Coordinates of C-alpha atoms in Angstrom, one line a residue:
Chain A
X177 CA 77.1 295.0 102.7
X178 CA 76.5 291.4 101.8
X179 CA 74.9 290.6 105.1
X180 CA 72.4 293.4 104.9
X181 CA 71.4 292.5 101.3
X182 CA 70.9 288.9 102.3
X183 CA 68.9 289.7 105.4
X184 CA 66.4 291.9 103.5
X185 CA 65.9 289.1 101.0
X186 CA 65.3 286.4 103.6
X187 CA 62.0 285.9 105.5
X188 CA 62.4 286.7 109.2
X189 CA 61.9 283.1 110.4
X190 CA 65.0 281.7 108.7
X191 CA 67.1 284.8 109.6
X192 CA 68.3 283.4 112.9
X193 CA 69.1 280.0 111.4
X194 CA 71.0 281.7 108.6
X195 CA 73.0 283.8 110.9
X196 CA 74.0 280.9 113.2
X197 CA 75.1 278.9 110.1
X198 CA 77.2 281.8 109.0
X199 CA 78.9 282.2 112.4
X200 CA 79.5 278.5 112.5
X201 CA 81.1 278.7 109.1
X202 CA 83.2 281.7 110.1
X203 CA 84.3 280.0 113.3
X204 CA 85.2 276.9 111.4
X205 CA 87.1 279.1 109.0
X206 CA 89.0 280.6 111.9
X207 CA 90.0 277.2 113.4
X208 CA 91.0 276.0 109.9
X209 CA 92.9 279.3 109.5
X210 CA 94.8 278.8 112.7
X211 CA 95.6 275.2 111.8
X212 CA 96.9 276.2 108.4
X213 CA 99.1 279.0 109.7
X214 CA 100.3 277.2 112.8
X215 CA 103.1 275.0 111.2
X216 CA 105.2 277.8 109.7
X217 CA 104.6 280.0 112.8
X218 CA 105.8 277.3 115.1
X219 CA 108.9 276.8 112.9
X220 CA 109.7 280.5 112.6
X221 CA 109.0 281.1 116.3
X222 CA 111.0 278.1 117.4
X223 CA 114.0 278.3 115.1
X224 CA 114.3 282.0 114.3
X225 CA 112.6 284.1 117.0
X226 CA 113.5 282.0 120.0
X227 CA 117.2 281.6 118.8
X228 CA 117.4 285.4 118.3
X229 CA 116.1 285.9 121.9
X230 CA 118.7 283.3 123.0
X231 CA 121.4 285.2 121.1
X232 CA 120.4 288.5 122.7
X233 CA 120.4 286.9 126.2
X234 CA 123.8 285.2 125.6
X235 CA 125.3 288.4 124.4
X236 CA 125.0 289.7 128.0
X237 CA 126.8 286.7 129.4
X238 CA 130.3 285.4 129.5
X239 CA 129.2 281.9 128.6
X240 CA 131.8 279.6 127.0
X241 CA 129.3 276.9 126.1
X242 CA 130.2 274.5 128.8
X243 CA 130.0 275.9 132.3
X244 CA 126.5 276.3 133.6
X245 CA 124.8 278.6 134.3
X246 CA 126.0 281.5 132.1
X247 CA 126.9 284.7 134.1
X248 CA 125.2 287.9 133.3
X249 CA 127.9 290.5 132.7
X250 CA 125.9 293.4 131.4
X251 CA 127.2 295.3 128.4
X252 CA 130.7 294.1 128.8
X253 CA 130.7 292.1 125.6
X254 CA 129.5 295.1 123.7
X255 CA 132.1 297.4 125.2
X256 CA 134.8 294.8 124.5
X257 CA 133.9 294.5 120.8
X258 CA 134.4 298.2 120.3
X259 CA 137.9 297.8 121.6
X260 CA 138.8 294.4 120.1
X261 CA 141.2 295.0 117.2
X262 CA 140.2 291.7 115.5
X263 CA 136.5 292.7 115.5
X264 CA 137.4 296.2 114.3
X265 CA 139.4 294.7 111.5
X266 CA 136.7 292.3 110.5
X267 CA 134.1 295.1 110.6
X268 CA 136.3 297.3 108.5
X269 CA 137.0 294.5 106.0
X270 CA 133.3 293.6 105.7
X271 CA 132.4 297.3 105.2
X272 CA 135.1 297.6 102.5
X273 CA 133.9 294.4 100.8
X274 CA 130.3 295.6 101.0
X275 CA 130.9 299.1 99.6
X276 CA 133.3 298.1 96.9
X277 CA 131.5 294.9 96.1
X278 CA 128.1 296.6 95.8
X279 CA 129.4 299.3 93.5
X280 CA 131.4 296.8 91.4
X281 CA 128.6 294.2 91.2
X282 CA 126.1 296.8 90.1
X283 CA 128.3 298.6 87.7
X284 CA 129.5 295.4 86.2
X285 CA 126.1 293.8 86.3
X286 CA 124.4 296.7 84.6
X287 CA 127.3 297.1 82.1
X288 CA 127.2 293.4 81.1
X289 CA 123.4 293.5 81.0
X290 CA 123.5 296.4 78.5
X291 CA 126.2 294.5 76.5
X292 CA 124.0 291.4 76.3
X293 CA 120.7 293.1 76.0
X294 CA 120.1 292.4 72.3
X295 CA 118.5 289.0 71.8
X296 CA 120.6 286.6 69.8
X297 CA 122.1 283.2 70.3
X298 CA 125.6 284.4 71.4
X299 CA 124.0 286.7 74.0
X300 CA 121.7 284.0 75.2
X301 CA 124.8 281.7 75.7
X302 CA 126.7 284.5 77.5
X303 CA 123.8 285.1 79.8
X304 CA 123.9 281.5 80.9
X305 CA 127.7 281.7 81.2
X306 CA 127.9 284.6 83.6
X307 CA 125.3 283.1 85.9
X308 CA 126.9 279.7 86.6
X309 CA 128.8 280.7 89.8
X310 CA 125.4 281.1 91.5
X311 CA 124.5 277.5 91.2
X312 CA 127.9 276.1 92.0
X313 CA 128.0 277.6 95.4
X314 CA 130.6 279.7 97.3
X315 CA 132.6 277.0 99.1
X316 CA 133.6 275.3 95.8
X317 CA 134.2 278.6 94.1
X318 CA 136.5 279.6 96.9
X319 CA 138.5 276.4 96.5
X320 CA 138.6 276.8 92.8
X321 CA 140.1 280.3 93.0
X322 CA 142.5 279.3 95.7
X323 CA 143.8 276.6 93.4
X324 CA 144.2 279.2 90.6
X325 CA 145.6 282.0 92.7
X326 CA 147.4 280.2 95.6
X327 CA 151.1 280.2 96.1
X328 CA 151.6 277.1 93.9
X329 CA 148.3 277.7 92.0
X330 CA 147.8 277.8 88.3
X331 CA 148.7 281.4 87.7
X332 CA 151.9 281.3 89.8
X333 CA 153.0 278.1 88.1
X334 CA 153.0 280.0 84.8
X335 CA 154.5 283.1 86.2
X336 CA 157.3 281.1 87.8
X337 CA 158.5 281.1 91.4
X338 CA 160.8 284.0 90.9
X339 CA 158.0 286.4 90.0
X340 CA 155.2 284.7 92.0
X341 CA 152.4 287.0 92.8
X342 CA 151.2 287.0 96.4
X343 CA 147.5 286.9 95.6
X344 CA 146.6 285.2 98.8
X345 CA 149.7 285.4 100.9
X346 CA 150.2 289.2 101.1
X347 CA 147.7 291.0 103.4
X348 CA 146.9 293.8 100.9
X349 CA 146.8 291.5 97.9
X350 CA 144.7 289.0 99.7
X351 CA 142.0 291.6 100.5
X352 CA 142.0 292.8 96.9
X353 CA 141.8 289.1 95.7
X354 CA 139.0 288.3 98.0
X355 CA 137.0 291.3 96.8
X356 CA 137.7 290.4 93.1
X357 CA 136.6 286.8 93.6
X358 CA 133.5 287.9 95.4
X359 CA 132.5 290.3 92.6
X360 CA 133.3 287.6 90.0
X361 CA 131.1 285.1 91.7
X362 CA 128.1 287.3 92.4
X363 CA 127.8 289.8 89.5
X364 CA 126.1 287.2 87.3
X365 CA 123.0 287.5 89.4
X366 CA 122.9 291.2 88.9
X367 CA 123.4 290.8 85.2
X368 CA 120.3 288.6 85.1
X369 CA 118.2 290.9 87.2
X370 CA 119.3 294.0 85.2
X371 CA 118.5 292.2 82.0
X372 CA 115.0 291.5 83.4
X373 CA 114.7 295.2 84.3
X374 CA 115.8 296.3 80.8
X375 CA 113.0 294.2 79.3
X376 CA 110.5 296.5 81.1
X377 CA 111.8 299.6 79.4
X378 CA 109.4 300.1 76.5
X379 CA 111.0 300.2 73.1
X380 CA 108.8 303.2 72.1
X381 CA 110.5 305.4 74.8
X382 CA 113.9 304.5 73.5
X383 CA 112.8 305.1 69.9
X384 CA 111.4 308.5 70.9
X385 CA 114.7 309.4 72.5
X386 CA 116.5 308.4 69.3
X387 CA 114.2 310.5 67.2
X388 CA 114.9 313.4 69.5
X389 CA 118.5 313.0 68.6
X390 CA 119.8 311.5 71.9
X391 CA 123.2 309.8 71.8
X392 CA 123.3 306.2 73.1
X393 CA 125.1 307.6 76.2
X394 CA 122.2 310.2 76.8
X395 CA 119.6 307.5 76.2
X396 CA 121.2 305.4 78.9
X397 CA 121.6 308.2 81.5
X398 CA 118.3 310.0 80.8
X399 CA 116.0 307.2 79.8
X400 CA 117.1 303.7 80.7
X401 CA 118.7 304.3 84.1
X402 CA 115.8 306.3 85.6
X403 CA 113.4 303.7 84.4
X404 CA 115.6 301.0 86.0
X405 CA 115.3 302.6 89.5
X406 CA 113.3 299.8 91.1
X407 CA 115.7 297.2 89.6
X408 CA 118.6 299.1 91.0
X409 CA 117.1 299.0 94.5
X410 CA 116.6 295.3 94.4
X411 CA 120.1 294.7 93.2
X412 CA 121.7 297.0 95.7
X413 CA 119.7 295.5 98.6
X414 CA 120.4 292.0 97.6
X415 CA 124.2 292.6 97.1
X416 CA 124.5 294.5 100.4
X417 CA 122.7 291.9 102.4
X418 CA 124.7 289.1 100.8
X419 CA 128.1 290.8 101.3
X420 CA 127.5 291.8 104.9
X421 CA 127.1 288.0 105.5
X422 CA 130.1 286.9 103.4
X423 CA 131.7 283.9 104.9
X424 CA 131.9 280.6 102.9
X425 CA 133.9 282.1 100.0
X426 CA 136.5 283.5 102.4
X427 CA 136.6 280.3 104.4
X428 CA 137.5 278.3 101.3
X429 CA 139.6 280.9 99.6
X430 CA 141.9 282.2 102.3
X431 CA 140.6 280.6 105.6
X432 CA 140.7 284.1 107.0
X433 CA 144.4 284.4 106.3
X434 CA 147.1 285.6 106.0
X435 CA 147.2 286.2 109.7
X436 CA 143.5 286.9 110.1
X437 CA 143.7 289.7 107.5
X438 CA 140.7 288.5 105.5
X439 CA 138.4 287.6 108.4
X440 CA 134.9 288.9 107.8
X441 CA 132.4 289.6 110.5
X442 CA 130.6 286.3 110.1
X443 CA 134.0 284.5 110.0
X444 CA 134.9 286.2 113.2
X445 CA 131.6 285.3 114.9
X446 CA 131.9 281.7 114.0
X447 CA 135.5 281.5 115.1
X448 CA 134.8 283.3 118.4
X449 CA 131.9 281.0 119.1
X450 CA 133.3 277.6 118.2
X451 CA 137.1 277.7 118.1
X452 CA 137.6 280.0 121.0
X453 CA 134.4 278.9 122.9
X454 CA 133.4 282.5 123.6
X455 CA 129.7 282.1 122.9
X456 CA 128.6 285.2 124.7
X457 CA 131.1 287.3 122.8
X458 CA 130.2 285.7 119.5
X459 CA 126.5 286.3 120.3
X460 CA 127.1 290.0 120.9
X461 CA 128.7 290.3 117.5
X462 CA 125.8 288.5 115.8
X463 CA 123.3 290.8 117.5
X464 CA 125.2 293.8 116.2
X465 CA 125.3 292.3 112.7
X466 CA 121.6 291.6 112.7
X467 CA 120.8 295.1 113.8
X468 CA 123.2 296.5 111.1
X469 CA 121.6 294.4 108.3
X470 CA 118.0 295.4 109.3
X471 CA 119.0 299.1 109.6
X472 CA 120.9 299.1 106.3
X473 CA 118.1 297.4 104.4
X474 CA 115.5 299.8 105.8
X475 CA 117.7 302.9 105.1
X476 CA 118.4 301.8 101.5
X477 CA 114.8 300.9 100.7
X478 CA 113.5 304.2 102.1
X479 CA 116.2 306.3 100.4
X480 CA 115.6 304.5 97.1
X481 CA 111.9 305.0 97.3
X482 CA 112.3 308.6 96.3
X483 CA 114.1 307.9 93.0
X484 CA 111.6 305.1 92.3
X485 CA 108.7 307.5 92.8
X486 CA 110.4 310.0 90.5
X487 CA 110.0 307.4 87.7
X488 CA 106.4 306.6 88.6
X489 CA 105.5 310.3 88.4
Chain B
X292 CA 131.0 303.2 65.1
X293 CA 133.8 300.7 64.5
X294 CA 135.5 301.7 67.8
X295 CA 132.2 300.9 69.5
X296 CA 132.1 297.5 67.9
X297 CA 135.7 296.7 68.8
X298 CA 135.1 297.8 72.4
X299 CA 132.1 295.4 72.4
X300 CA 134.1 292.5 71.1
X301 CA 136.9 293.1 73.6
X302 CA 134.4 293.3 76.5
X303 CA 132.8 290.0 75.4
X304 CA 136.1 288.3 75.0
X305 CA 137.2 289.4 78.5
X306 CA 133.9 288.2 79.9
X307 CA 134.2 284.8 78.3
X308 CA 137.8 284.4 79.4
X309 CA 136.9 285.3 83.0
X310 CA 134.0 282.9 83.2
X311 CA 135.4 280.0 81.1
X312 CA 139.0 280.1 82.5
X313 CA 138.3 278.6 85.9
X314 CA 136.0 276.0 84.3
X315 CA 138.7 275.1 81.8
X316 CA 141.2 274.6 84.6
X317 CA 138.9 272.5 86.7
X318 CA 138.0 270.3 83.8
X319 CA 141.5 269.7 82.4
X320 CA 143.4 269.5 85.6
X321 CA 141.1 266.8 87.0
X322 CA 142.8 264.5 84.5
X323 CA 146.4 265.5 85.1
X324 CA 149.2 264.4 87.4
X325 CA 150.5 266.7 90.2
X326 CA 153.6 267.3 88.2
X327 CA 151.7 268.3 85.1
X328 CA 149.4 270.6 87.1
X329 CA 152.3 272.3 88.8
X330 CA 154.4 272.8 85.6
X331 CA 151.8 273.3 82.9
X332 CA 148.5 274.1 84.6
X333 CA 147.0 275.5 81.4
X334 CA 148.6 273.1 79.0
X335 CA 147.9 269.6 77.8
X336 CA 149.4 266.8 80.0
X337 CA 152.7 265.3 79.0
X338 CA 151.5 261.7 79.4
X339 CA 148.0 262.3 78.1
X340 CA 144.8 262.7 80.1
X341 CA 144.3 260.1 82.8
X342 CA 141.1 258.9 84.5
X343 CA 143.1 257.7 87.5
X344 CA 142.7 260.8 89.6
X345 CA 139.0 261.0 89.0
X346 CA 138.6 257.3 89.9
X347 CA 140.6 257.8 93.0
X348 CA 138.4 260.7 94.1
X349 CA 135.3 258.6 93.3
X350 CA 136.5 255.6 95.3
X351 CA 138.2 257.6 98.1
X352 CA 137.6 256.1 101.5
X353 CA 137.7 259.6 103.0
X354 CA 134.8 261.1 101.2
X355 CA 132.2 259.3 99.1
X356 CA 131.0 261.8 96.5
X357 CA 128.2 259.6 95.2
X358 CA 126.8 259.2 98.7
X359 CA 127.1 262.9 99.2
X360 CA 125.1 263.5 96.1
X361 CA 122.4 261.1 97.3
X362 CA 122.3 262.9 100.7
X363 CA 122.1 266.4 99.1
X364 CA 119.4 265.3 96.7
X365 CA 117.4 263.8 99.5
X366 CA 117.7 267.1 101.4
X367 CA 116.7 269.1 98.4
X368 CA 113.6 267.0 97.8
X369 CA 112.7 266.8 101.5
X370 CA 113.0 270.6 102.1
X371 CA 110.9 271.3 99.0
X372 CA 108.2 268.9 100.1
X373 CA 108.1 270.2 103.7
X374 CA 108.2 273.8 102.4
X375 CA 105.1 273.2 100.2
X376 CA 103.3 271.3 103.0
X377 CA 104.0 274.0 105.6
X378 CA 104.0 277.2 103.7
X379 CA 101.3 276.4 101.1
X380 CA 98.2 276.3 103.3
X381 CA 99.5 279.1 105.5
X382 CA 100.0 281.4 102.5
X383 CA 96.5 280.6 101.4
X384 CA 95.0 281.4 104.8
X385 CA 97.0 284.7 105.0
X386 CA 96.1 285.7 101.4
X387 CA 92.4 285.1 102.0
X388 CA 92.3 286.4 105.6
X389 CA 91.1 290.0 106.0
X390 CA 91.9 290.3 109.7
X391 CA 94.7 292.4 111.1
X392 CA 96.3 289.3 112.7
X393 CA 96.8 287.8 109.3
X394 CA 99.0 290.7 108.4
X395 CA 100.8 290.4 111.7
X396 CA 101.5 286.7 111.2
X397 CA 102.8 287.5 107.7
X398 CA 105.2 290.0 109.1
X399 CA 106.4 287.5 111.7
X400 CA 107.0 285.0 109.0
X401 CA 108.9 287.5 106.9
X402 CA 111.2 288.4 109.8
X403 CA 113.7 285.8 108.7
X404 CA 114.5 287.8 105.6
X405 CA 116.9 290.0 107.4
X406 CA 118.6 287.4 109.6
X407 CA 121.9 286.0 108.4
X408 CA 121.5 282.3 108.6
X409 CA 125.2 281.8 109.5
X410 CA 124.9 283.7 112.7
X411 CA 121.5 282.2 113.6
X412 CA 123.0 278.8 113.5
X413 CA 124.7 279.2 116.8
X414 CA 121.6 279.7 119.0
X415 CA 119.7 277.3 116.8
X416 CA 122.1 274.6 117.9
X417 CA 120.9 275.2 121.5
X418 CA 117.3 274.9 120.5
X419 CA 117.9 271.7 118.6
X420 CA 119.9 270.3 121.5
X421 CA 117.0 271.0 123.8
X422 CA 114.7 269.1 121.4
X423 CA 117.2 266.3 121.1
X424 CA 117.5 267.0 117.3
X425 CA 121.0 268.3 117.0
X426 CA 123.2 266.2 114.7
X427 CA 120.1 264.6 113.2
X428 CA 118.6 264.8 109.8
X429 CA 115.1 265.8 111.1
X430 CA 116.7 268.7 113.0
X431 CA 118.6 269.8 110.0
X432 CA 115.5 269.6 107.7
X433 CA 113.4 271.6 110.2
X434 CA 115.9 274.4 110.3
X435 CA 116.6 274.4 106.6
X436 CA 112.8 274.4 105.9
X437 CA 112.3 277.3 108.3
X438 CA 114.9 279.3 106.4
X439 CA 112.8 278.8 103.2
X440 CA 109.6 280.2 104.9
X441 CA 110.1 284.0 104.4
X442 CA 110.7 284.1 100.6
X443 CA 108.2 281.4 99.9
X444 CA 105.4 283.1 102.0
X445 CA 106.1 286.3 100.1
X446 CA 105.8 284.7 96.7
X447 CA 102.8 282.5 97.5
X448 CA 100.7 285.2 99.3
X449 CA 101.2 287.6 96.4
X450 CA 100.2 284.8 93.9
X451 CA 97.1 283.6 95.8
X452 CA 95.9 287.2 96.0
X453 CA 95.7 287.1 92.2
X454 CA 93.5 284.0 92.2
X455 CA 89.8 285.0 92.2
X456 CA 87.9 284.3 95.4
X457 CA 84.9 283.0 93.4
X458 CA 86.9 279.7 93.1
X459 CA 87.0 279.3 96.9
X460 CA 83.3 280.0 97.1
X461 CA 82.4 277.5 94.4
X462 CA 84.5 274.9 96.1
X463 CA 82.8 275.6 99.5
X464 CA 79.4 275.3 97.9
X465 CA 80.5 271.9 96.6
X466 CA 81.4 271.0 100.2
X467 CA 85.2 271.3 100.2
X468 CA 87.0 272.1 103.5
X469 CA 89.5 274.9 103.6
X470 CA 92.4 272.4 103.2
X471 CA 90.5 270.6 100.4
X472 CA 89.9 273.9 98.7
X473 CA 93.6 274.8 98.9
X474 CA 95.0 271.5 97.8
X475 CA 92.5 270.7 95.1
X476 CA 91.5 274.1 93.7
X477 CA 94.1 276.7 94.5
X478 CA 97.3 274.7 94.6
X479 CA 97.0 273.3 91.1
X480 CA 96.8 276.9 89.8
X481 CA 100.0 277.8 91.6
X482 CA 102.4 275.9 89.3
X483 CA 104.5 278.9 88.1
X484 CA 105.1 280.3 91.6
X485 CA 105.7 276.8 93.0
X486 CA 108.4 276.3 90.3
X487 CA 110.0 279.6 91.3
X488 CA 110.0 278.7 95.0
X489 CA 111.4 275.3 94.3
X490 CA 114.2 276.7 92.2
X491 CA 115.2 279.2 94.9
X492 CA 114.9 276.7 97.7
X493 CA 116.8 274.0 95.8
X494 CA 119.8 276.2 95.0
X495 CA 119.7 277.4 98.6
X496 CA 119.9 273.8 100.0
X497 CA 122.4 272.4 97.6
X498 CA 124.9 275.3 97.9
X499 CA 124.4 275.5 101.7
X500 CA 127.5 274.8 103.7
X501 CA 127.1 276.4 107.2
X502 CA 123.9 274.5 108.2
X503 CA 125.0 271.0 107.3
X504 CA 128.4 271.7 108.7
X505 CA 127.2 273.0 112.1
X506 CA 123.9 271.3 112.6
X507 CA 124.8 267.8 111.3
X508 CA 128.5 268.2 112.2
X509 CA 131.4 266.2 110.9
X510 CA 130.9 263.6 113.7
X511 CA 127.5 262.6 112.3
X512 CA 129.2 261.2 109.3
X513 CA 126.5 262.7 107.0
X514 CA 128.1 264.7 104.3
X515 CA 126.5 266.9 101.7
X516 CA 128.4 267.8 98.6
X517 CA 129.6 271.1 100.0
X518 CA 130.6 269.8 103.5
X519 CA 132.2 266.7 102.0
X520 CA 134.2 268.6 99.5
X521 CA 135.2 271.0 102.3
X522 CA 136.4 268.1 104.5
X523 CA 138.2 266.4 101.6
X524 CA 139.9 269.5 100.2
X525 CA 140.8 271.4 103.4
X526 CA 142.7 268.3 104.6
X527 CA 144.7 267.9 101.3
X528 CA 144.7 271.4 99.8
X529 CA 148.2 271.1 98.3
X530 CA 147.5 267.8 96.6
X531 CA 146.0 269.1 93.4
X532 CA 145.2 265.5 92.2
X533 CA 142.7 265.5 95.0
X534 CA 141.5 269.1 94.8
X535 CA 140.7 269.3 91.1
X536 CA 138.9 265.9 90.7
X537 CA 136.8 266.6 93.8
X538 CA 135.9 270.0 92.6
X539 CA 134.9 268.6 89.2
X540 CA 132.8 265.9 90.7
X541 CA 131.1 268.4 92.9
X542 CA 130.3 270.8 90.1
X543 CA 129.8 268.7 86.9
X544 CA 126.4 267.3 87.8
X545 CA 125.2 270.8 89.0
X546 CA 126.4 272.5 85.8
X547 CA 124.9 269.8 83.6
X548 CA 121.6 270.2 85.4
X549 CA 121.9 274.0 85.2
X550 CA 122.5 273.9 81.4
X551 CA 119.3 271.9 80.9
X552 CA 117.3 273.9 83.4
X553 CA 118.8 277.4 82.9
X554 CA 115.6 279.0 81.6
X555 CA 113.7 277.8 84.6
X556 CA 116.5 278.6 87.1
X557 CA 117.1 282.1 85.8
X558 CA 113.4 282.8 85.4
X559 CA 112.8 281.6 88.9
X560 CA 115.5 283.8 90.4
X561 CA 114.3 286.8 88.5
X562 CA 110.7 286.3 89.6
X563 CA 111.8 285.7 93.1
X564 CA 114.0 288.7 93.4
X565 CA 111.6 291.1 91.7
X566 CA 108.7 290.1 93.9
X567 CA 110.9 289.7 97.0

């Protein structure tokens, strides 16, 4: 469009010169473009794509990290991980953490957001308070809770040795404790995101619902929640991706114990790879985890798109 | 109506208790003896609060908290600087480019969003080894910066698309190069989105444990706050006069910073998550 307009305006003589200047400009723009995009491309190619390729390759070998070269052993690692009870346990635990944690973080996150939605000083303070675990970081939170819930931790000191609660020493209790601490440390982010989402619900709609005689409960289910659909998607995806990768908190809280009972998938991958020098096997587990994360993210986003569109319509 | 209000008050009280309780323990027990912590963890110490344990942690030969803060801060600053340098111009080129390959490049750059950093670290070690960068600060910074690329590209591209193209054209007529146009015309307009990216990246770097632990490694002697606290506490996890003061030293500056910057931090996270 632009080109034709210009060319009709210009006298024939300078047409050629104009065109060549434009091609030169475009070519220069392309080289500049490439130069600008190259640095992150090189980084991502070298430190994400190539390593993924290496992981995929290693997953078909029995490499221990020292002997060279690695032997190709086909799908043996993948077959092995379906039979390995430690892997199965880690997968089950991670699934449990992800499902319960996602529901709990979202219910709690939305609940607390509704509780703190009105703007006043106390609520502003409480919003800041629920969010601090996010900036402290999982390793330190794990240690903090282990000094509170450990065998000689704060709570058990008060309860007394006789009635000591096995928060971290009994297998079942430890799993429950891990899930609770994970939810405690991550729901603040969901509170903040749901609060941001609630700001987008127009007051006029809520007023209208009130005038129509809707109870607060009805207003929530029929008006607020449907309008929060996109926020729900973001929260669910973020929590799921985060929980499928859970590692640091478990490392500091239970170190996978008691007896490997709280080992998550990532915990297992890093232990197989480093402590047990089974790099090929660890790589197979990471490949599976990556595939799971991508699949789950795609499935959730596609499934949620429908309820999001229902709002838009 | 009153039942509602009571419920509300109970809920808020529980929330405050759950959030403040751990902080209270960390703060008070950092000044108490092992005996006091074990007998009266929630109470006031029998012999008064003592600065001894905090001083011991500060001067411990095993783990220098002050140095760890220096290192972590340096990493945060360096990753943010590299991130802007590397992602800024690229996002501009992608946002302005109309070709199909621009979209393709953007998708490649976003690929990292789905990859768990903790599992990527193992093969990354081999790449860095091949480059002779394993156990070095440049190697660590390169990988840490790479991990910031996906979210930042996403935020920056979306933002640049809202900046009118007329500004680029005006700059070009004035004789600015593409780089010049980006840094002198577009970048100054990107303040809000740069702040968001910096908040997200900074929190990512200072809470990171796996990458400094595995890429720098304990044998490098370079500790960040997280890896240093991990080393100090996992060795002496039953000596609470080491555990609590170390935790307090690791958290206090972050929490003070957070209290002052909370608007920005929460705003940054909200913007990042909603656009991402």
